[in-house]
């Protein structure tokens, strides 16, 4: 159950980041904004909760699966950016 709570916190920050991105029309990913907000929150609190730490450990183990689709996509469209 603690891992689920930590994952919920991460999802809420992702949604918050997406909301800020849409409201302010920023050219930055909502996930990036959410992670910046998580970092700022953790810096202000001065510690990481056990739930968030457990959820993060679970996601780190599958990080390659989260990054691979973007890397593969860039690999296949890299020739489009050659002239820029």
CSV table of C-alpha atoms in Angstrom, one decimal:
chain,number,residue,atom,x,y,z
A,1,UNK,CA,0.0,0.0,0.0
A,2,UNK,CA,2.8,2.5,0.7
A,3,UNK,CA,4.1,2.1,-2.9
A,4,UNK,CA,0.6,2.9,-4.2
A,5,UNK,CA,0.5,6.1,-2.2
A,6,UNK,CA,3.9,7.2,-3.4
A,7,UNK,CA,2.9,6.5,-7.0
A,8,UNK,CA,-0.3,8.5,-6.5
A,9,UNK,CA,1.9,11.4,-5.3
A,10,UNK,CA,4.0,11.2,-8.5
A,11,UNK,CA,0.9,11.0,-10.7
A,12,UNK,CA,-0.7,14.0,-8.9
A,13,UNK,CA,2.5,16.1,-9.5
A,14,UNK,CA,2.4,15.0,-13.2
A,15,UNK,CA,-1.2,16.2,-13.5
A,16,UNK,CA,-0.3,19.4,-11.7
A,17,UNK,CA,2.6,19.9,-14.1
A,18,UNK,CA,0.3,19.3,-17.1
A,19,UNK,CA,-2.2,21.7,-15.7
A,20,UNK,CA,0.4,24.4,-15.3
A,21,UNK,CA,1.7,23.8,-18.8
A,22,UNK,CA,-1.7,24.1,-20.3
A,23,UNK,CA,-2.7,27.2,-18.3
A,24,UNK,CA,0.5,29.1,-19.0
A,25,UNK,CA,1.0,27.7,-22.6
A,26,UNK,CA,4.6,26.7,-21.8
A,27,UNK,CA,6.6,24.8,-24.3
A,28,UNK,CA,7.8,22.3,-21.7
A,29,UNK,CA,6.6,18.8,-20.9
A,30,UNK,CA,4.1,18.5,-18.1
A,31,UNK,CA,6.2,15.7,-16.7
A,32,UNK,CA,9.2,17.9,-16.5
A,33,UNK,CA,7.3,20.6,-14.7
A,34,UNK,CA,5.8,18.1,-12.3
A,35,UNK,CA,9.3,16.7,-11.5
A,36,UNK,CA,10.6,20.2,-10.9
A,37,UNK,CA,7.6,20.7,-8.5
A,38,UNK,CA,8.4,17.4,-6.7
A,39,UNK,CA,12.0,18.5,-6.4
A,40,UNK,CA,11.1,21.9,-5.0
A,41,UNK,CA,8.6,20.3,-2.6
A,42,UNK,CA,11.2,17.8,-1.3
A,43,UNK,CA,13.8,20.5,-0.9
A,44,UNK,CA,11.4,22.6,1.1
A,45,UNK,CA,10.4,19.6,3.3
A,46,UNK,CA,14.0,18.5,3.7
A,47,UNK,CA,13.1,14.8,3.5
A,48,UNK,CA,11.6,12.1,1.3
A,49,UNK,CA,8.6,10.2,2.6
A,50,UNK,CA,8.9,6.4,2.8
A,51,UNK,CA,6.0,6.0,0.4
A,52,UNK,CA,7.6,8.2,-2.3
A,53,UNK,CA,11.0,6.5,-1.8
A,54,UNK,CA,9.4,3.0,-2.3
A,55,UNK,CA,7.5,4.1,-5.4
A,56,UNK,CA,10.6,5.7,-6.8
A,57,UNK,CA,12.6,2.5,-6.3
A,58,UNK,CA,10.0,0.5,-8.1
A,59,UNK,CA,10.0,2.9,-11.1
A,60,UNK,CA,13.9,3.0,-11.2
A,61,UNK,CA,13.9,-0.7,-12.0
A,62,UNK,CA,11.8,-0.2,-15.1
A,63,UNK,CA,13.4,3.2,-16.2
A,64,UNK,CA,14.8,1.7,-19.4
A,65,UNK,CA,11.3,0.7,-20.5
A,66,UNK,CA,10.1,4.3,-19.8
A,67,UNK,CA,12.9,5.9,-21.8
A,68,UNK,CA,13.3,3.4,-24.7
A,69,UNK,CA,10.2,4.5,-26.8
A,70,UNK,CA,11.5,8.1,-27.0
A,71,UNK,CA,15.0,7.0,-27.9
A,72,UNK,CA,13.8,4.6,-30.6
A,73,UNK,CA,11.5,7.4,-32.0
A,74,UNK,CA,14.4,9.8,-32.2
A,75,UNK,CA,16.5,7.2,-33.9
A,76,UNK,CA,14.0,6.7,-36.7
A,77,UNK,CA,13.4,10.4,-37.4
A,78,UNK,CA,16.9,11.7,-36.9
A,79,UNK,CA,17.4,12.1,-40.7
A,80,UNK,CA,14.6,14.8,-40.6
A,81,UNK,CA,16.7,16.9,-38.3
A,82,UNK,CA,19.9,16.6,-40.3
A,83,UNK,CA,19.5,19.9,-42.1
A,84,UNK,CA,18.8,22.0,-39.0
